[in-house]
Amino acid sequence: MSSLIDSHCHLYYEPYINDIQGTIDECKKNNIYKLLSIGVDLTTSKKNIELAQKYNEIYCTVGIHPNSTVNSKKEDLLELKQLIKSSNKIIGLGETGLDYYRDFDKNLQFFYFEEQIKIAKEFNLPVIVHTRDAEDDTYLILKKYSNINLKFIIHCFSGSIDFATKCSQLGCYISFSGNITFKNADNIRETCKEIDINKILIETDSPYLTPHPHRGKKNHPSNVRYVCSEISKIKNIDFDSISKITTKNFNSIFFDG
């Protein structure tokens, strides 16, 4: 059986941070041997680096989430650059992007999103994009930077088929999370059906978005297998093949570029 990768989790949160080795061991029991822990601000980015340096199975990103922009300073962007230089376990920039669900300053979000794309270009790192209730503006920014030879991942996809198709046409990868298993997620499943399997990643976004049948509990990186299983049903492709392809996609994005 092919191994799986959780391409997006937050290992610096409880309950993982108090038992990282136990988390890794649980993942290995479920054939998951690589975890990508995603930063949302400078503090979590630094914690990420510590974890990645200590554990072979963990890789990390550094970045400023759109909801973190309200508490960020321009100097933080310079510090992000210094962090990137500090570790070869940093393999992506993010998560960054736009989030209109809460009433945060949109211009501030635009600024940090674009500045982090520029940093990603400087260091040739893929960009992990968070977008919520902001499809049009997210697409405009992605289109603006689509010709600078960067890889973009739309993480935890929950948007429209139209948005996914347009992003895919720009070369973006689409990452599906536990919400693809939810009963009311027919739109996400329809989107998954339409997207080329060679442009798909799987993730948990742990500790959030716990998939069926474990909803109500904190999510765990080992639950990425449920995402793989759901995509297997949607695509009518066997589980092992989905596992192989999504692992190949991950390695192509983060290690072959």
Short mmCIF file of C-alpha atoms in Angstrom, two decimals:
data_model
loop_
_atom_site.label_atom_id
_atom_site.label_comp_id
_atom_site.label_asym_id
_atom_site.label_seq_id
_atom_site.Cartn_x
_atom_site.Cartn_y
_atom_site.Cartn_z
CA MET A 1 0.00 0.00 0.00
CA SER A 2 1.27 3.49 -0.86
CA SER A 3 1.99 5.91 1.96
CA LEU A 4 -0.07 9.05 2.50
CA ILE A 5 0.93 12.64 3.25
CA ASP A 6 -1.00 15.19 5.29
CA SER A 7 -0.19 18.29 3.27
CA HIS A 8 -1.69 20.79 5.74
CA CYS A 9 -1.92 20.54 9.52
CA HIS A 10 -1.12 22.71 12.55
CA LEU A 11 1.03 20.61 14.84
CA TYR A 12 1.87 23.44 17.28
CA TYR A 13 -1.68 23.32 18.69
CA GLU A 14 -3.02 20.99 21.34
CA PRO A 15 -3.36 18.05 21.53
CA TYR A 16 -0.34 17.44 19.25
CA ILE A 17 2.22 19.82 20.68
CA ASN A 18 2.26 17.91 23.98
CA ASP A 19 2.86 14.58 22.28
CA ILE A 20 4.43 15.06 18.87
CA GLN A 21 6.09 11.64 18.86
CA GLY A 22 2.76 10.01 19.74
CA THR A 23 1.11 11.91 16.88
CA ILE A 24 3.79 10.72 14.46
CA ASP A 25 3.50 7.13 15.71
CA GLU A 26 -0.30 7.19 15.26
CA CYS A 27 0.18 8.47 11.73
CA LYS A 28 2.67 5.72 10.92
CA LYS A 29 0.18 3.10 12.10
CA ASN A 30 -2.07 4.47 9.35
CA ASN A 31 0.67 4.56 6.70
CA ILE A 32 1.26 8.33 6.90
CA TYR A 33 4.95 9.19 6.97
CA LYS A 34 5.13 12.88 6.10
CA LEU A 35 3.40 15.86 7.71
CA LEU A 36 3.46 19.49 6.59
CA SER A 37 2.76 21.86 9.48
CA ILE A 38 1.55 25.29 8.35
CA GLY A 39 2.37 28.64 9.96
CA VAL A 40 -0.25 31.35 10.52
CA ASP A 41 1.91 34.08 12.11
CA LEU A 42 5.49 34.61 13.27
CA THR A 43 5.00 32.79 16.57
CA THR A 44 3.54 29.63 15.02
CA SER A 45 6.06 29.80 12.19
CA LYS A 46 8.91 29.69 14.71
CA LYS A 47 7.30 26.79 16.56
CA ASN A 48 6.95 25.02 13.22
CA ILE A 49 10.67 25.34 12.55
CA GLU A 50 11.50 23.88 15.97
CA LEU A 51 9.25 20.88 15.30
CA ALA A 52 10.58 20.31 11.79
CA GLN A 53 14.18 20.49 12.98
CA LYS A 54 13.50 17.92 15.69
CA TYR A 55 11.44 15.35 13.77
CA ASN A 56 12.37 13.85 10.39
CA GLU A 57 8.72 13.27 9.46
CA ILE A 58 7.72 16.93 9.86
CA TYR A 59 8.22 19.67 7.29
CA CYS A 60 6.92 23.18 7.72
CA THR A 61 5.93 26.49 6.22
CA VAL A 62 6.17 30.02 7.54
CA GLY A 63 3.60 32.71 6.85
CA ILE A 64 1.07 35.30 7.97
CA HIS A 65 -2.58 34.21 7.71
CA PRO A 66 -5.05 36.90 6.53
CA ASN A 67 -6.68 36.89 9.97
CA SER A 68 -3.25 37.54 11.52
CA THR A 69 -2.60 40.64 9.41
CA VAL A 70 -4.42 42.89 11.89
CA ASN A 71 -1.70 42.16 14.47
CA SER A 72 1.23 42.17 12.05
CA LYS A 73 3.86 44.79 11.23
CA LYS A 74 5.71 45.37 7.98
CA GLU A 75 8.90 44.36 9.80
CA ASP A 76 7.39 40.89 10.20
CA LEU A 77 7.89 40.36 6.48
CA LEU A 78 11.62 40.91 6.90
CA GLU A 79 11.62 38.45 9.78
CA LEU A 80 9.84 35.91 7.58
CA LYS A 81 12.76 36.15 5.16
CA GLN A 82 15.24 35.55 7.95
CA LEU A 83 13.26 32.54 9.14
CA ILE A 84 13.27 31.04 5.64
CA LYS A 85 17.06 31.27 5.59
CA SER A 86 17.30 29.47 8.93
CA SER A 87 16.10 25.98 7.98
CA ASN A 88 16.01 23.66 4.97
CA LYS A 89 12.86 22.02 6.42
CA ILE A 90 10.84 25.10 5.37
CA ILE A 91 9.29 24.04 2.07
CA GLY A 92 6.46 26.53 1.56
CA LEU A 93 5.19 30.04 2.24
CA GLY A 94 1.85 30.43 3.99
CA GLU A 95 -0.74 30.17 4.77
CA THR A 96 -1.54 33.54 3.27
CA GLY A 97 -4.49 34.84 1.29
CA LEU A 98 -7.83 36.56 1.86
CA ASP A 99 -10.58 35.96 4.40
CA TYR A 100 -13.74 38.07 4.26
CA TYR A 101 -15.71 35.95 6.72
CA ARG A 102 -14.77 38.34 9.52
CA ASP A 103 -14.53 42.10 9.20
CA PHE A 104 -10.75 42.49 8.86
CA ASP A 105 -9.13 45.25 6.79
CA LYS A 106 -9.15 44.06 3.16
CA ASN A 107 -6.39 46.41 2.03
CA LEU A 108 -4.15 45.07 4.75
CA GLN A 109 -4.90 41.53 3.59
CA PHE A 110 -4.09 42.47 -0.02
CA PHE A 111 -0.77 43.94 1.08
CA TYR A 112 0.40 40.93 3.10
CA PHE A 113 -0.84 38.46 0.49
CA GLU A 114 1.06 40.13 -2.32
CA GLU A 115 4.19 40.75 -0.25
CA GLN A 116 4.31 37.10 0.76
CA ILE A 117 3.94 36.03 -2.87
CA LYS A 118 6.98 38.20 -3.63
CA ILE A 119 8.92 36.56 -0.80
CA ALA A 120 7.92 33.13 -2.13
CA LYS A 121 9.26 34.15 -5.53
CA GLU A 122 12.53 35.32 -3.99
CA PHE A 123 13.05 31.93 -2.32
CA ASN A 124 11.28 29.81 -4.95
CA LEU A 125 8.75 28.41 -2.48
CA PRO A 126 5.22 27.20 -3.22
CA VAL A 127 2.45 29.39 -1.79
CA ILE A 128 -0.31 27.92 0.40
CA VAL A 129 -3.42 30.04 -0.17
CA HIS A 130 -6.26 30.49 2.30
CA THR A 131 -9.42 31.95 0.79
CA ARG A 132 -12.80 32.35 2.47
CA ASP A 133 -15.72 34.31 1.03
CA ALA A 134 -13.18 36.05 -1.21
CA GLU A 135 -13.13 34.12 -4.48
CA ASP A 136 -13.13 37.05 -6.91
CA ASP A 137 -10.33 39.01 -5.26
CA THR A 138 -8.28 35.86 -4.60
CA TYR A 139 -8.54 34.92 -8.26
CA LEU A 140 -7.51 38.41 -9.40
CA ILE A 141 -4.34 38.25 -7.29
CA LEU A 142 -3.53 34.72 -8.40
CA LYS A 143 -4.03 35.75 -12.03
CA LYS A 144 -1.79 38.78 -11.52
CA TYR A 145 1.06 36.53 -10.34
CA SER A 146 0.30 33.46 -12.46
CA ASN A 147 3.21 34.05 -14.83
CA ILE A 148 6.05 34.27 -12.29
CA ASN A 149 6.72 30.52 -12.23
CA LEU A 150 5.41 29.81 -8.73
CA LYS A 151 3.25 26.95 -7.52
CA PHE A 152 0.05 27.90 -5.70
CA ILE A 153 -2.06 25.55 -3.56
CA ILE A 154 -5.65 26.50 -2.72
CA HIS A 155 -5.88 24.81 0.65
CA CYS A 156 -8.98 23.27 2.25
CA PHE A 157 -11.08 23.95 -0.82
CA SER A 158 -14.70 24.86 -0.12
CA GLY A 159 -15.53 27.26 -2.96
CA SER A 160 -17.36 27.05 -6.27
CA ILE A 161 -16.61 24.81 -9.23
CA ASP A 162 -16.07 27.93 -11.33
CA PHE A 163 -13.41 29.24 -8.94
CA ALA A 164 -11.66 25.85 -8.76
CA THR A 165 -11.68 25.53 -12.56
CA LYS A 166 -10.29 29.03 -13.09
CA CYS A 167 -7.57 28.49 -10.49
CA SER A 168 -6.70 25.12 -11.99
CA GLN A 169 -6.39 26.76 -15.41
CA LEU A 170 -3.84 29.12 -13.88
CA GLY A 171 -1.85 26.07 -12.78
CA CYS A 172 -2.96 26.07 -9.13
CA TYR A 173 -3.29 22.86 -7.16
CA ILE A 174 -6.50 22.22 -5.21
CA SER A 175 -6.26 20.65 -1.76
CA PHE A 176 -9.24 18.89 -0.19
CA SER A 177 -9.77 18.47 3.54
CA GLY A 178 -12.14 16.63 5.89
CA ASN A 179 -15.06 18.83 4.88
CA ILE A 180 -15.30 16.84 1.64
CA THR A 181 -16.82 14.04 3.76
CA PHE A 182 -19.57 16.21 5.29
CA LYS A 183 -23.16 15.36 4.38
CA ASN A 184 -23.87 18.88 3.13
CA ALA A 185 -20.71 19.09 1.01
CA ASP A 186 -22.11 18.02 -2.36
CA ASN A 187 -20.63 21.16 -3.96
CA ILE A 188 -17.13 20.21 -2.79
CA ARG A 189 -17.55 16.67 -4.05
CA GLU A 190 -18.80 17.96 -7.42
CA THR A 191 -15.74 20.21 -7.63
CA CYS A 192 -13.43 17.32 -6.82
CA LYS A 193 -15.05 15.28 -9.59
CA GLU A 194 -14.21 18.00 -12.11
CA ILE A 195 -10.59 18.67 -11.09
CA ASP A 196 -7.74 16.71 -12.69
CA ILE A 197 -6.43 14.20 -10.13
CA ASN A 198 -2.89 15.32 -10.98
CA LYS A 199 -3.77 18.74 -9.54
CA ILE A 200 -5.17 17.47 -6.22
CA LEU A 201 -3.66 17.30 -2.73
CA ILE A 202 -5.17 15.86 0.45
CA GLU A 203 -4.96 17.39 3.91
CA THR A 204 -6.64 17.44 7.32
CA ASP A 205 -6.21 21.07 8.47
CA SER A 206 -5.89 19.46 11.93
CA PRO A 207 -7.09 20.19 14.55
CA TYR A 208 -10.02 21.59 12.51
CA LEU A 209 -12.58 20.06 10.12
CA THR A 210 -12.65 16.55 11.48
CA PRO A 211 -14.00 14.22 8.79
CA HIS A 212 -16.94 11.88 9.04
CA PRO A 213 -17.15 9.52 10.97
CA HIS A 214 -15.23 11.37 13.72
CA ARG A 215 -16.97 14.74 13.65
CA GLY A 216 -17.22 16.33 17.08
CA LYS A 217 -13.68 15.27 18.03
CA LYS A 218 -10.46 17.18 17.40
CA ASN A 219 -9.06 16.31 14.01
CA HIS A 220 -5.83 14.31 13.70
CA PRO A 221 -3.33 14.10 10.82
CA SER A 222 -3.96 10.35 10.60
CA ASN A 223 -7.50 11.18 9.45
CA VAL A 224 -6.14 12.19 6.06
CA ARG A 225 -6.97 8.60 5.09
CA TYR A 226 -10.68 9.47 5.22
CA VAL A 227 -10.11 12.30 2.74
CA CYS A 228 -8.26 9.91 0.46
CA SER A 229 -11.09 7.38 0.77
CA GLU A 230 -13.75 9.98 -0.11
CA ILE A 231 -11.83 11.12 -3.18
CA SER A 232 -11.43 7.48 -4.18
CA LYS A 233 -15.23 7.15 -4.19
CA ILE A 234 -15.77 10.44 -6.02
CA LYS A 235 -13.22 9.68 -8.73
CA ASN A 236 -14.04 5.96 -8.89
CA ILE A 237 -10.32 5.25 -8.57
CA ASP A 238 -8.96 2.81 -6.00
CA PHE A 239 -7.64 4.12 -2.69
CA ASP A 240 -4.04 3.05 -3.34
CA SER A 241 -3.93 4.90 -6.67
CA ILE A 242 -5.29 8.12 -5.07
CA SER A 243 -2.68 7.73 -2.36
CA LYS A 244 0.11 7.31 -4.92
CA ILE A 245 -1.02 10.20 -7.11
CA THR A 246 -1.55 12.72 -4.29
CA THR A 247 1.82 11.76 -2.78
CA LYS A 248 3.44 12.23 -6.19
CA ASN A 249 1.70 15.62 -6.53
CA PHE A 250 2.96 16.69 -3.12
CA ASN A 251 6.54 15.68 -3.89
CA SER A 252 6.36 17.36 -7.28
CA ILE A 253 5.23 20.65 -5.72
CA PHE A 254 7.53 20.76 -2.72
CA PHE A 255 10.62 18.77 -3.66
CA ASP A 256 11.00 18.67 -7.45
CA GLY A 257 10.64 22.34 -8.21
#
